[in-house]
PDB file of N, CA and C in Angstrom:
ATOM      1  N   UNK A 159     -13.284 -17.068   9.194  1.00 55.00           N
ATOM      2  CA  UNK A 159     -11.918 -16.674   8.781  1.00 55.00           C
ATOM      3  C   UNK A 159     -11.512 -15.520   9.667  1.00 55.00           C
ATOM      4  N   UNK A 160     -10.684 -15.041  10.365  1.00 72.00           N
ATOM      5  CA  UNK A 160     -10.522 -14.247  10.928  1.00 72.00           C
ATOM      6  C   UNK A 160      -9.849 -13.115  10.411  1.00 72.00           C
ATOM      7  N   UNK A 161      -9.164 -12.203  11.333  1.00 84.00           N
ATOM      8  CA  UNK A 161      -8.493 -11.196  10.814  1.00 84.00           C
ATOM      9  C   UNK A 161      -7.298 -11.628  10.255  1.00 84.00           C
ATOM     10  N   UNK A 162      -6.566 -11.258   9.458  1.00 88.00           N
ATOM     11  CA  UNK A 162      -5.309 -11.422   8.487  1.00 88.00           C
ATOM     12  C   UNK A 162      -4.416 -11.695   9.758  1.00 88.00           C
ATOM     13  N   UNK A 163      -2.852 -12.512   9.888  1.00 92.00           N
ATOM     14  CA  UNK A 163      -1.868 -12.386  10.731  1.00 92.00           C
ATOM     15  C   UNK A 163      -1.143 -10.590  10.338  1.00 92.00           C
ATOM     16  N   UNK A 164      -0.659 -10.721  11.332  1.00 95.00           N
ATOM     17  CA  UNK A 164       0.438  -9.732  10.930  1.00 95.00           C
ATOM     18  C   UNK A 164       1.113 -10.201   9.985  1.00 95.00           C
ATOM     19  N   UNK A 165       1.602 -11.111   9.599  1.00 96.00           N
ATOM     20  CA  UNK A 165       2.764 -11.856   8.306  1.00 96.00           C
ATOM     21  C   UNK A 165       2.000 -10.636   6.656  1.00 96.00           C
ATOM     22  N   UNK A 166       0.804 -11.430   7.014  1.00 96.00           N
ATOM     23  CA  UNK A 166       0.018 -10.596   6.088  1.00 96.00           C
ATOM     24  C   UNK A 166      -0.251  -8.782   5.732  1.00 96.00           C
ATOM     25  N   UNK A 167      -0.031  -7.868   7.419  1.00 95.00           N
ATOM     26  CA  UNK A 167      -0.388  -6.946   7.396  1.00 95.00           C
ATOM     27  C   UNK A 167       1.347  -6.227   6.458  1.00 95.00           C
ATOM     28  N   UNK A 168       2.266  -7.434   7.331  1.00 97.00           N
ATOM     29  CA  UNK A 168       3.656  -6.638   6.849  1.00 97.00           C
ATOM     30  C   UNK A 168       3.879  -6.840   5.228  1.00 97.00           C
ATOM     31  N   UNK A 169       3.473  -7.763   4.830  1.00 97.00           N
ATOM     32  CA  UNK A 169       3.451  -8.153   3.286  1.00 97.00           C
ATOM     33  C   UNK A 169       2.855  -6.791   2.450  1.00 97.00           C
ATOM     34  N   UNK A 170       1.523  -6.504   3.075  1.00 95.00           N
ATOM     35  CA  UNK A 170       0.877  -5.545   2.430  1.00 95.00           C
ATOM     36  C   UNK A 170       2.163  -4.257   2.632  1.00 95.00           C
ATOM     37  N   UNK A 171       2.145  -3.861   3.802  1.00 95.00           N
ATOM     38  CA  UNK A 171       3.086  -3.184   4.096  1.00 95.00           C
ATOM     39  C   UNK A 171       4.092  -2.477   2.925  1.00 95.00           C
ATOM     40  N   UNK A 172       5.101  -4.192   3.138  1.00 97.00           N
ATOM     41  CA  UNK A 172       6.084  -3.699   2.326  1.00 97.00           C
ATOM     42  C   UNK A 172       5.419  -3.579   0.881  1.00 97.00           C
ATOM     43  N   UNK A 173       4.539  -4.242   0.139  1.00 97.00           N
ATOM     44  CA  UNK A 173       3.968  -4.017  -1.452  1.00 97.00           C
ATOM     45  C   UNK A 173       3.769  -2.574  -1.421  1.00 97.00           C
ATOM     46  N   UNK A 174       3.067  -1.909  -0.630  1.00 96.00           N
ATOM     47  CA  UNK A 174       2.409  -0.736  -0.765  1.00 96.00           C
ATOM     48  C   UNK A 174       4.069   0.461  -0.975  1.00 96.00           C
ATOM     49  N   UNK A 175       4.668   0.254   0.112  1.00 96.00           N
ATOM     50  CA  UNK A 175       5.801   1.074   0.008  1.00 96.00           C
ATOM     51  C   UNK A 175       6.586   1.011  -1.013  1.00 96.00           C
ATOM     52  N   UNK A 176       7.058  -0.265  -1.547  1.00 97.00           N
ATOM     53  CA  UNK A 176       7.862  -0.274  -2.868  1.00 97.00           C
ATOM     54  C   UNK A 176       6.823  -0.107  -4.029  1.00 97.00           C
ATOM     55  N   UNK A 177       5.715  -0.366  -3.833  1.00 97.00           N
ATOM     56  CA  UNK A 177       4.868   0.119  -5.212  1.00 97.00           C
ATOM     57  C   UNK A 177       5.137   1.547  -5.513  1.00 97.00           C
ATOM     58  N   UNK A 178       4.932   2.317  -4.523  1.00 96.00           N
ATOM     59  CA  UNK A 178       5.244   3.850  -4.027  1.00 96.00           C
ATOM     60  C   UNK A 178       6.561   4.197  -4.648  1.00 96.00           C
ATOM     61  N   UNK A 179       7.418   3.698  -4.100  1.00 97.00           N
ATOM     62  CA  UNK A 179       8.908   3.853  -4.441  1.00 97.00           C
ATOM     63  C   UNK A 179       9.413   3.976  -6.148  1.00 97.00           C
ATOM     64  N   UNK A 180       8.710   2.565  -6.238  1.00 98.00           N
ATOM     65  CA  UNK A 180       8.550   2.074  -7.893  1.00 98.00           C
ATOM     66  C   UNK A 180       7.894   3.266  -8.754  1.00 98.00           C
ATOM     67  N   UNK A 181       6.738   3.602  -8.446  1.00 96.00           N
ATOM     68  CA  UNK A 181       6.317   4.640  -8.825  1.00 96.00           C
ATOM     69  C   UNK A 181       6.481   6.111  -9.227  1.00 96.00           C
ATOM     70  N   UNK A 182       7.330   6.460  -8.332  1.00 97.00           N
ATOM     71  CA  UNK A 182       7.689   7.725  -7.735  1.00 97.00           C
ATOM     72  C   UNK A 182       9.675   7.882  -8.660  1.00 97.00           C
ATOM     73  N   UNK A 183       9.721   6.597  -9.197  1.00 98.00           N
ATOM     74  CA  UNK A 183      11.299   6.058  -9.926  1.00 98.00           C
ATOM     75  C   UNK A 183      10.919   5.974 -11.507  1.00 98.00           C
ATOM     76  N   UNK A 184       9.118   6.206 -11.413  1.00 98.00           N
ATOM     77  CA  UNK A 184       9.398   6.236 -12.721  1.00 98.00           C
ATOM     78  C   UNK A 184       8.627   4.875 -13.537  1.00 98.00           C
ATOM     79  N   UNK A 185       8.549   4.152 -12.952  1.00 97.00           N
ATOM     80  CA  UNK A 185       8.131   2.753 -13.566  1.00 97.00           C
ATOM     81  C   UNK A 185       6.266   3.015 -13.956  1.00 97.00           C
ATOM     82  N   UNK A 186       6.015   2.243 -15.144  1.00 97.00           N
ATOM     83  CA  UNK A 186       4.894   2.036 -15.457  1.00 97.00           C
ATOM     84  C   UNK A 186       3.800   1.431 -13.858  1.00 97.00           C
ATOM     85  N   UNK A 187       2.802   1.554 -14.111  1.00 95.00           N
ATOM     86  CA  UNK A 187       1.898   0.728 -13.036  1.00 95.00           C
ATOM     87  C   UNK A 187       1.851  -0.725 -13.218  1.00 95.00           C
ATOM     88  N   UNK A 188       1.955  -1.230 -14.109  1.00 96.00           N
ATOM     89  CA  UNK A 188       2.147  -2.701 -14.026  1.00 96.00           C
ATOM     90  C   UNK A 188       3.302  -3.305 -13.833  1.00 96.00           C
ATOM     91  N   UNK A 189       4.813  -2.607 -14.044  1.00 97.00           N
ATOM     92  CA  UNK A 189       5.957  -3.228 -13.705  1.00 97.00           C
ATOM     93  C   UNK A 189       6.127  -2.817 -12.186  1.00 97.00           C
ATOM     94  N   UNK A 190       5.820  -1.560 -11.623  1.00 97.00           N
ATOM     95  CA  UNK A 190       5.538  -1.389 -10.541  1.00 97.00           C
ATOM     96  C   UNK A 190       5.097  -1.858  -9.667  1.00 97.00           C
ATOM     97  N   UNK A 191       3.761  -2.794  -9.729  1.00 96.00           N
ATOM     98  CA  UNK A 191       2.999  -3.319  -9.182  1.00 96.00           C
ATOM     99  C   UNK A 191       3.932  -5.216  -9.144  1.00 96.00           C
ATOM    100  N   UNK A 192       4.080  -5.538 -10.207  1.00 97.00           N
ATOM    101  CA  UNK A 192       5.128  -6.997 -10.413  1.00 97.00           C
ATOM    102  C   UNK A 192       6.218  -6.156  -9.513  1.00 97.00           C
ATOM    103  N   UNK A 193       6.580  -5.859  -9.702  1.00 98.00           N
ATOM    104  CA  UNK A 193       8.223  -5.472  -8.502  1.00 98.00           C
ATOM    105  C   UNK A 193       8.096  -5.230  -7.229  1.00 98.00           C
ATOM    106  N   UNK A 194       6.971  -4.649  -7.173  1.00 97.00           N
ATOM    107  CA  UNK A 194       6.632  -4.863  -5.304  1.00 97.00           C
ATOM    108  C   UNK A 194       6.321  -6.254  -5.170  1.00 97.00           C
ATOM    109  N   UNK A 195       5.042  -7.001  -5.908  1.00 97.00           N
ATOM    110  CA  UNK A 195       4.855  -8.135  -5.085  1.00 97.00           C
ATOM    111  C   UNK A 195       5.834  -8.627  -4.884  1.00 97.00           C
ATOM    112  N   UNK A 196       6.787  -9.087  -5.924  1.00 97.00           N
ATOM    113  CA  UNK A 196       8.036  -9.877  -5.657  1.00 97.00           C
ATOM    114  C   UNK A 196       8.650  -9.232  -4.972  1.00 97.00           C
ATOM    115  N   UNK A 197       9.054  -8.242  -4.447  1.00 98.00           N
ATOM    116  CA  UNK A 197       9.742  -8.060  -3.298  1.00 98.00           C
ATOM    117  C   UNK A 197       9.296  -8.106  -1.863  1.00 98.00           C
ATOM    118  N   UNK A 198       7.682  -8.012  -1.853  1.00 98.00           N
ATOM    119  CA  UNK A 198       7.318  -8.455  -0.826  1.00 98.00           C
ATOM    120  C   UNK A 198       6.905  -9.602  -0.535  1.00 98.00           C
ATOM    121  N   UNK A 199       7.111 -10.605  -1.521  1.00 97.00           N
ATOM    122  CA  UNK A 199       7.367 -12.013  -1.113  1.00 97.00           C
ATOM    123  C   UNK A 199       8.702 -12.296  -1.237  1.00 97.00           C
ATOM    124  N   UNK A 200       9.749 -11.892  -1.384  1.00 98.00           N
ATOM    125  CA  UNK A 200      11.438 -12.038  -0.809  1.00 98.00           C
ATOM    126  C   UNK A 200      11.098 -11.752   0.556  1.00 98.00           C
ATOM    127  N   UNK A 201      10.294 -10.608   0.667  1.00 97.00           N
ATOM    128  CA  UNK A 201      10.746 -10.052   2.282  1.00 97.00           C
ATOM    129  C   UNK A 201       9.777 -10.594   3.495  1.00 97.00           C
ATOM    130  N   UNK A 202       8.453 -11.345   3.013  1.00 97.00           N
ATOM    131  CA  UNK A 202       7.805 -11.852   4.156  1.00 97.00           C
ATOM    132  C   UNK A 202       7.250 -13.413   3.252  1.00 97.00           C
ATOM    133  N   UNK A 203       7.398 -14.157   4.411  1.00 96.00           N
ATOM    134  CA  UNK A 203       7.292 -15.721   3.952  1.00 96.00           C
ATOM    135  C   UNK A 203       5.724 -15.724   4.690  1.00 96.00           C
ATOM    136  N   UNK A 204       4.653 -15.929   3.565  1.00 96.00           N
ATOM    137  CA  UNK A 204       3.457 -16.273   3.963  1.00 96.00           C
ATOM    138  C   UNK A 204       2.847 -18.006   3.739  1.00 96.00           C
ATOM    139  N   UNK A 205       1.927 -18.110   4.147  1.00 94.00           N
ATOM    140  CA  UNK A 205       1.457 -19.667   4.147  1.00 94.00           C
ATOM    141  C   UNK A 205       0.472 -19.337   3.129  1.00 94.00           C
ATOM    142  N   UNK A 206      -0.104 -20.343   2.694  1.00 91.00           N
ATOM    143  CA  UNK A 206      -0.971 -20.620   1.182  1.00 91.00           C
ATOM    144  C   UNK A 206      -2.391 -19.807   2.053  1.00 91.00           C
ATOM    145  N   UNK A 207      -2.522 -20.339   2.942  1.00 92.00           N
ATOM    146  CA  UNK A 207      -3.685 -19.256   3.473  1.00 92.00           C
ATOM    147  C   UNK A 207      -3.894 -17.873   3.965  1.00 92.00           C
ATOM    148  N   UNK A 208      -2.099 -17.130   4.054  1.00 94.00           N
ATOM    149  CA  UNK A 208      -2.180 -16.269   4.099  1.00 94.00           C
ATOM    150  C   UNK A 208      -1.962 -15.348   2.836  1.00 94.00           C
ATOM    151  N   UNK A 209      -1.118 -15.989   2.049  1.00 93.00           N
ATOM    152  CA  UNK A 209      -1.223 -14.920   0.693  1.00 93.00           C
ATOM    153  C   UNK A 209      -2.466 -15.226  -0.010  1.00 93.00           C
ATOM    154  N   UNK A 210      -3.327 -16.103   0.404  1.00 92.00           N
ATOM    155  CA  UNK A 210      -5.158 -15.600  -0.387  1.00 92.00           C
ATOM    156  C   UNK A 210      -5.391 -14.053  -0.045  1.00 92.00           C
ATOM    157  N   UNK A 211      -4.659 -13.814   1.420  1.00 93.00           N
ATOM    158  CA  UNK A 211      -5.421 -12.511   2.027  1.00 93.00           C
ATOM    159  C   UNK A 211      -4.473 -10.891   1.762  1.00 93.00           C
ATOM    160  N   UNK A 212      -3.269 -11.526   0.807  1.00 94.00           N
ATOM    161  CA  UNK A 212      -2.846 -10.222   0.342  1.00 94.00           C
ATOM    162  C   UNK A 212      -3.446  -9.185  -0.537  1.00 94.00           C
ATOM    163  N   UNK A 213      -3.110  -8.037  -0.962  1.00 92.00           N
ATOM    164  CA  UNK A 213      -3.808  -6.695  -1.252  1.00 92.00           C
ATOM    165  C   UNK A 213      -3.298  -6.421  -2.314  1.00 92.00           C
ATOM    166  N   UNK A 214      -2.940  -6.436  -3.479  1.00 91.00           N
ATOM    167  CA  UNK A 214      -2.238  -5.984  -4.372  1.00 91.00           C
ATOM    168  C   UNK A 214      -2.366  -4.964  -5.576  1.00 91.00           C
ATOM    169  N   UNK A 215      -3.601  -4.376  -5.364  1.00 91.00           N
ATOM    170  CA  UNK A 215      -4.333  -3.446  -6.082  1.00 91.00           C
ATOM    171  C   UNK A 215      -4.298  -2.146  -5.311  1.00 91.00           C
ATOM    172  N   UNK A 216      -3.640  -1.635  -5.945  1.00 89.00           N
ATOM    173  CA  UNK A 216      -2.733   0.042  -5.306  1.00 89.00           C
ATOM    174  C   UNK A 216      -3.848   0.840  -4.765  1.00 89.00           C
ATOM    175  N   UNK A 217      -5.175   0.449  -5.896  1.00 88.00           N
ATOM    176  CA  UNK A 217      -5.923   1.366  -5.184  1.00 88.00           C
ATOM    177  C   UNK A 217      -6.870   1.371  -4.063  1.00 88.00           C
ATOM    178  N   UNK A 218      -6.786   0.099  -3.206  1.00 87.00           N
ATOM    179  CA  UNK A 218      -7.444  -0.313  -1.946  1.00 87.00           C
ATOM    180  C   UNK A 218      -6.161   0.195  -0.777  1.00 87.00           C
ATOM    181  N   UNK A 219      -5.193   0.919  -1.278  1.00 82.00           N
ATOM    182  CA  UNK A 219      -4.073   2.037  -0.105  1.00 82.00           C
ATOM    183  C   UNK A 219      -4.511   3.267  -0.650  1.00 82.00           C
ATOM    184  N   UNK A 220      -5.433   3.713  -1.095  1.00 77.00           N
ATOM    185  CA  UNK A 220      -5.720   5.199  -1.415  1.00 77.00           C
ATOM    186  C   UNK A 220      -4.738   5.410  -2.712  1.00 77.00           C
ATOM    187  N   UNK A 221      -4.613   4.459  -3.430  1.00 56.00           N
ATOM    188  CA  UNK A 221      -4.023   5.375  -4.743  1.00 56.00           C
ATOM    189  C   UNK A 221      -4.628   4.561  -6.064  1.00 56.00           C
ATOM    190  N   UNK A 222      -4.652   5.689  -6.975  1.00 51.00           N
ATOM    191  CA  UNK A 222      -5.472   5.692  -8.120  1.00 51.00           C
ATOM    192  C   UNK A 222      -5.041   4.165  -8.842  1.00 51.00           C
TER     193      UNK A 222
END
């Protein structure tokens, strides 16, 4: 399996930043966490083999 595409690195990307955002606005960690993914699947179109390799657990970006 190789390294992730970029499609993948930007996905993480954007989750991590609007989780942040979400966070920082106030939102619980679990609506936080649902509102990024879905926005970072509006904002990057991955293939079935690349969203196996998304990140969605806040705390594998350094946060609790």
């Amino acid at each position: 399996a190789g390294a992730p595409s970029s499609r993948v690195y930007q996905w993480n990307d954007v989750f991590i930043s609007t989780y942040r955002m979400n966070i920082d606005s106030g939102m619980s960690r679990q609506e936080a966490i649902d509102s990024a993914r879905q926005n970072a699947f509006d904002t990057v179109t991955l293939s079935g083999d690349e969203a196996s390799q998304i990140k969605t657990d806040p705390r594998l970006y350094g946060d609790d």
